[in-house]
Coordinates of C-alpha atoms and ligand atoms in Angstrom, one line a residue:
X815 CA -11.4 34.2 -30.3
X816 CA -15.1 34.4 -31.4
X817 CA -16.5 32.5 -34.3
X818 CA -16.2 34.4 -37.5
X819 CA -19.3 35.6 -39.2
X820 CA -20.4 34.0 -42.4
X821 CA -20.1 36.4 -45.4
X822 CA -21.6 36.3 -48.9
X823 CA -20.3 38.3 -51.8
X824 CA -22.7 39.2 -54.5
X825 CA -20.9 39.9 -57.8
X826 CA -17.8 38.2 -59.1
X827 CA -16.5 40.9 -61.3
X828 CA -12.9 42.2 -60.9
X829 CA -13.6 43.8 -57.6
X830 CA -16.0 41.3 -56.1
X831 CA -13.6 38.4 -56.8
X832 CA -10.8 40.3 -55.0
X833 CA -13.1 40.9 -52.0
X834 CA -14.1 37.2 -51.8
X835 CA -10.5 36.1 -52.0
X836 CA -9.4 38.5 -49.2
X837 CA -12.2 37.1 -47.0
X838 CA -11.0 33.5 -47.7
X839 CA -7.4 34.6 -46.9
X840 CA -8.6 35.8 -43.5
X841 CA -10.4 32.5 -42.7
X842 CA -14.0 33.5 -43.4
X843 CA -16.6 31.1 -44.5
X844 CA -17.4 32.7 -47.9
X845 CA -20.5 32.2 -50.1
X846 CA -20.5 33.8 -53.5
X847 CA -23.2 34.5 -56.1
X848 CA -23.0 35.9 -59.6
X849 CA -25.6 36.5 -62.2
X850 CA -23.8 34.5 -64.9
X851 CA -21.6 31.5 -64.7
X852 CA -18.2 32.7 -63.6
X853 CA -15.7 30.6 -61.7
X854 CA -15.9 31.0 -57.9
X855 CA -12.7 32.2 -56.3
X856 CA -10.7 29.4 -54.6
X857 CA -12.1 28.5 -51.1
X858 CA -15.5 30.0 -51.7
X859 CA -18.9 28.2 -52.1
X860 CA -21.2 29.2 -54.9
X861 CA -24.9 29.2 -53.9
X862 CA -28.3 30.5 -55.1
X863 CA -29.1 34.1 -54.4
X864 CA -31.7 33.2 -51.8
X865 CA -29.1 31.0 -49.9
X866 CA -26.4 33.7 -50.2
X867 CA -28.7 36.2 -48.6
X868 CA -28.8 34.1 -45.4
X869 CA -25.2 34.8 -44.4
X870 CA -24.5 37.0 -41.4
X871 CA -23.1 39.7 -43.7
X872 CA -23.9 40.3 -47.4
X873 CA -21.3 42.3 -49.3
X874 CA -22.5 43.6 -52.7
X875 CA -20.1 44.6 -55.5
X876 CA -22.1 44.9 -58.7
X877 CA -21.8 47.3 -61.6
X878 CA -24.5 49.7 -60.5
X879 CA -27.1 50.3 -57.8
X880 CA -29.9 49.9 -60.4
X881 CA -29.0 46.3 -61.1
X882 CA -28.4 45.6 -57.3
X883 CA -31.7 47.0 -55.9
X884 CA -34.0 44.2 -57.2
X885 CA -31.7 41.5 -55.6
X886 CA -32.1 42.9 -52.1
X887 CA -34.7 41.4 -49.7
X888 CA -35.5 41.9 -46.0
X889 CA -33.9 38.4 -45.5
X890 CA -30.5 40.2 -45.3
X891 CA -29.2 40.8 -41.7
X892 CA -26.3 43.1 -42.5
X893 CA -25.7 44.7 -45.9
X894 CA -22.3 46.1 -46.8
X895 CA -22.8 47.9 -50.0
X896 CA -19.6 48.4 -52.1
X897 CA -21.4 49.0 -55.4
X898 CA -20.7 52.5 -56.6
X899 CA -23.6 54.9 -56.7
X900 CA -24.8 58.4 -56.0
X901 CA -25.3 59.7 -52.4
X902 CA -29.1 59.7 -53.0
X903 CA -29.0 56.1 -54.1
X904 CA -27.2 55.2 -50.9
X905 CA -29.7 57.2 -48.7
X906 CA -32.6 55.5 -50.5
X907 CA -31.0 52.0 -49.8
X908 CA -30.5 53.1 -46.1
X909 CA -34.2 54.0 -45.9
X910 CA -35.1 50.7 -47.4
X911 CA -32.8 48.9 -45.0
X912 CA -34.2 50.7 -41.9
X913 CA -37.7 49.8 -43.0
X914 CA -36.8 46.2 -43.4
X915 CA -34.7 45.7 -40.2
X916 CA -31.4 45.4 -42.2
X917 CA -28.2 46.9 -40.8
X918 CA -26.7 49.0 -43.6
X919 CA -23.0 50.0 -44.2
X920 CA -22.3 51.9 -47.4
X921 CA -18.7 51.9 -48.5
X922 CA -16.6 53.0 -51.4
X923 CA -13.3 51.4 -52.4
X924 CA -10.5 54.0 -53.2
X925 CA -8.3 51.3 -54.7
X926 CA -8.0 48.8 -57.5
X927 CA -8.6 45.0 -57.1
X928 CA -4.9 44.3 -56.9
X929 CA -4.6 46.4 -53.7
X930 CA -7.5 44.7 -51.8
X931 CA -6.3 43.2 -48.5
X932 CA -3.4 45.7 -48.2
X933 CA -3.3 49.0 -46.2
X934 CA -3.1 50.8 -49.6
X935 CA -6.8 50.0 -50.1
X936 CA -8.6 52.8 -48.3
X937 CA -12.3 52.1 -47.8
X938 CA -14.5 55.1 -46.9
X939 CA -17.7 54.2 -45.3
X940 CA -20.9 55.7 -43.8
X941 CA -24.2 54.6 -42.3
X942 CA -23.7 51.9 -39.6
X943 CA -20.3 52.2 -37.9
X944 CA -19.6 48.4 -37.9
X945 CA -16.5 48.0 -40.0
X946 CA -15.7 44.4 -39.0
X947 CA -15.6 43.0 -42.6
X948 CA -14.2 46.2 -44.2
X949 CA -11.0 45.8 -42.2
X950 CA -10.3 42.6 -44.3
X951 CA -10.4 44.6 -47.5
X952 CA -8.1 47.5 -46.5
X953 CA -8.0 50.6 -44.3
X954 CA -11.6 51.6 -43.3
X955 CA -12.3 55.3 -42.6
X956 CA -15.7 56.1 -41.0
X957 CA -17.3 59.3 -42.3
X958 CA -20.5 59.5 -40.4
X959 CA -24.1 58.3 -39.9
X960 CA -25.5 59.8 -43.2
X961 CA -25.3 56.8 -45.5
X962 CA -24.7 59.1 -48.5
X963 CA -21.4 60.4 -47.3
X964 CA -19.2 57.6 -48.6
X965 CA -20.6 58.0 -52.2
X966 CA -20.3 61.8 -51.8
X967 CA -16.6 61.6 -51.0
X968 CA -16.1 59.0 -53.6
X969 CA -17.5 61.1 -56.5
X970 CA -15.8 64.2 -55.2
X971 CA -12.4 62.5 -55.1
X972 CA -12.9 60.8 -58.5
X973 CA -13.9 64.3 -59.8
X974 CA -10.4 65.6 -58.8
X975 CA -8.8 62.5 -60.3
X976 CA -10.7 62.8 -63.7
X977 CA -9.9 66.5 -63.9
X978 CA -6.2 65.8 -63.4
X979 CA -6.3 63.0 -65.9
X980 CA -8.1 65.2 -68.4
X981 CA -5.6 68.0 -67.9
X982 CA -2.7 65.6 -68.2
X983 CA -3.9 64.0 -71.4
X984 CA -4.5 67.5 -72.9
X985 CA -0.9 68.5 -71.8
X986 CA 0.5 65.3 -73.5
X987 CA -1.3 66.2 -76.7
X988 CA -0.1 69.8 -76.6
X989 CA 3.6 69.0 -75.9
X990 CA 3.3 66.0 -78.3
X991 CA 2.5 68.5 -81.1
X992 CA 6.2 69.6 -80.8
X993 CA 7.4 66.0 -80.7
X994 CA 7.9 65.9 -76.9
X995 CA 7.4 62.4 -75.6
X996 CA 5.4 61.4 -72.5
X997 CA 8.6 60.0 -70.9
X998 CA 10.2 63.4 -71.3
X999 CA 7.2 65.5 -70.1
X1000 CA 5.7 63.3 -67.3
X1001 CA 8.3 64.1 -64.6
X1002 CA 7.5 67.8 -65.0
X1003 CA 3.8 67.1 -64.6
X1004 CA 4.2 65.0 -61.4
X1005 CA 6.5 67.6 -59.8
X1006 CA 4.0 70.3 -60.7
X1007 CA 1.2 68.3 -59.2
X1008 CA 3.1 68.3 -55.9
X1009 CA 3.4 72.1 -56.0
X1010 CA -0.3 72.5 -57.0
X1011 CA -1.4 70.3 -54.1
X1012 CA 0.2 72.7 -51.6
X1013 CA -2.3 75.4 -52.7
X1014 CA -5.4 73.4 -51.8
X1015 CA -5.6 73.9 -48.0
X1016 CA -5.6 77.7 -48.3
X1017 CA -8.0 77.6 -51.3
X1018 CA -10.3 75.4 -49.3
X1019 CA -10.2 77.8 -46.4
X1020 CA -11.0 80.7 -48.7
X1021 CA -14.1 78.9 -50.0
X1022 CA -15.2 78.3 -46.4
X1023 CA -14.7 81.9 -45.2
X1024 CA -15.8 83.6 -48.4
X1025 CA -12.8 85.9 -48.2
X1026 CA -11.0 86.0 -51.5
X1027 CA -8.5 88.8 -51.2
X1028 CA -5.2 87.7 -52.8
X1029 CA -1.6 88.9 -53.2
X1030 CA -0.7 85.7 -55.0
X1031 CA -2.6 85.5 -58.3
X1032 CA -5.9 87.2 -59.3
X1033 CA -8.6 85.5 -61.3
X1034 CA -8.1 88.1 -64.1
X1035 CA -4.7 86.8 -64.9
X1036 CA -5.9 83.1 -64.8
X1037 CA -8.7 83.8 -67.3
X1038 CA -6.1 85.3 -69.6
X1039 CA -3.9 82.2 -69.1
X1040 CA -6.8 79.9 -69.9
X1041 CA -7.6 81.9 -73.1
X1042 CA -3.9 81.4 -74.1
X1043 CA -4.1 77.7 -73.3
X1044 CA -7.3 77.3 -75.4
X1045 CA -5.8 79.2 -78.3
X1046 CA -2.6 77.2 -78.2
X1047 CA -4.5 73.9 -78.3
X1048 CA -6.6 75.3 -81.2
X1049 CA -3.5 76.4 -83.1
X1050 CA -2.2 72.8 -83.0
X1051 CA -5.6 71.4 -84.2
X1052 CA -6.4 69.8 -80.9
X1053 CA -9.7 69.4 -79.2
X1054 CA -10.3 72.4 -76.9
X1055 CA -13.2 71.1 -74.8
X1056 CA -11.3 70.9 -71.5
X1057 CA -9.5 74.3 -71.5
X1058 CA -12.5 76.0 -73.0
X1059 CA -14.8 74.7 -70.3
X1060 CA -12.5 75.9 -67.6
X1061 CA -12.0 79.3 -69.4
X1062 CA -15.7 79.8 -69.6
X1063 CA -16.3 78.9 -66.0
X1064 CA -13.6 81.2 -64.7
X1065 CA -14.7 84.0 -67.0
X1066 CA -18.2 83.8 -65.6
X1067 CA -16.7 84.3 -62.1
X1068 CA -14.7 87.3 -63.5
X1069 CA -17.9 88.8 -65.0
X1070 CA -19.6 88.3 -61.6
X1071 CA -17.1 90.7 -60.1
X1072 CA -14.4 88.4 -58.9
X1073 CA -11.6 89.5 -61.3
X1074 CA -9.4 90.8 -58.6
X1075 CA -10.1 87.9 -56.3
X1076 CA -8.3 84.6 -55.9
X1077 CA -9.2 81.5 -58.0
X1078 CA -11.1 80.1 -55.1
X1079 CA -13.9 82.7 -55.8
X1080 CA -14.9 80.5 -58.8
X1081 CA -16.8 78.4 -56.3
X1082 CA -19.3 81.1 -56.0
X1083 CA -20.3 80.4 -59.7
X1084 CA -20.2 76.7 -59.2
X1085 CA -22.5 77.0 -56.1
X1086 CA -24.8 79.3 -58.1
Ligands
NAP2325 N1 -12.5 47.7 -60.5 C1 -12.1 48.7 -59.8 O1 -10.9 49.2 -59.9 C2 -13.1 49.4 -58.8 C3 -12.5 50.3 -57.9 C4 -13.4 50.9 -57.0 C5 -14.8 50.6 -57.0 N2 -15.2 49.7 -58.0 C6 -16.7 49.5 -58.0 O2 -17.0 48.1 -57.8 C7 -18.1 47.7 -58.5 C8 -17.8 46.5 -59.4 O3 -16.8 46.9 -60.2 P1 -16.0 45.7 -61.1 O4 -14.7 46.4 -61.5 O5 -15.9 44.5 -60.3 O6 -17.0 45.5 -62.3 P2 -17.1 44.3 -63.3 O7 -15.8 43.5 -63.3 O8 -17.6 44.9 -64.6 O9 -18.2 43.4 -62.6 C9 -19.5 43.8 -62.6 C10 -20.4 42.9 -61.8 O10 -21.8 43.3 -61.8 C11 -22.6 42.2 -62.3 N3 -23.7 42.7 -63.0 C12 -23.8 43.6 -64.0 N4 -25.1 43.7 -64.4 C13 -25.8 42.9 -63.6 C14 -27.2 42.6 -63.6 N5 -28.1 43.2 -64.4 N6 -27.7 41.8 -62.6 C15 -26.8 41.2 -61.7 N7 -25.4 41.4 -61.8 C16 -25.0 42.3 -62.7 C17 -21.7 41.4 -63.1 O11 -22.2 40.1 -63.3 P3 -21.9 39.2 -64.6 O12 -20.6 38.6 -64.4 O13 -23.0 38.3 -64.7 O14 -21.9 40.2 -65.8 C18 -20.4 41.4 -62.3 O15 -20.5 40.5 -61.2 C19 -18.6 49.0 -59.3 O16 -19.6 49.6 -58.7 C20 -17.3 49.8 -59.4 O17 -17.6 51.2 -59.5 C21 -14.4 49.1 -58.8

């Protein structure tokens, strides 16, 4: 068995601490650095930033790319970025890394700190294909050479999640107006999400082919439904931002001539 690489973790927030601990558990020699004085996870060594950058691999897990960028120098050999950012921020860091002789892996963690080190922690990554260290954190999935891909998938998937959460909270407020408890309603919502998920592959295919003929449900009827949903929320004195935004978006697709088409045709308005 070869000698394990030395690894530094920059950032001892909730996620960075979990990453450092997972590395220690797998027998790595782990150096940590944090801006302020936070306790170093058991088994790690706290060093200065300059010393931390000398490890074979530097893993970053800070709040944003903006606070991270000034910390990076060409002294780094391999940079594994796990700080969330936009695809363009990842690509800019990749360009900086290439110009400075730094190997660059850009990853996103589709999990919470408590799942780190288990197969439930899916790590999407792009840029360099070396996933040596990522395997310690969870289940790495390589997306391609374009360093921006991981951030792109991350934000796209979080967008699905936030939309579902927003819809769910709106639903709880609506049924709650009639005294229905979350405990009573939530099983209906989770069952419904299973059904809704089955529509996605066909919908995705329609957006790809641009063929929106449907014998299932036309956009017209969904615009009417969204109007009813917006009115029902308004009648109960609830905020209508979420249903109104969807109604307005779908209605724009209807006005653009997609009324008889499937819901997938809304992507034509989103793409402009
Ligand atoms: N937590 C999750 O469930 C989760 C899941 C997936 C991805 N992520 C991503 O992981 C990253 C870290 O998240 P987290 O939950 O660990 O956040 P966190 O607990 O808030 O920790 C933030 C870290 O960033 C550091 N930081 C903030 N401003 C800084 C600055 N100006 N200079 C240097 N360091 C600075 C903090 O240092 P101080 O201690 O000195 O403030 C701390 O180490 C984020 O990009 C997040 O999107 C988190």
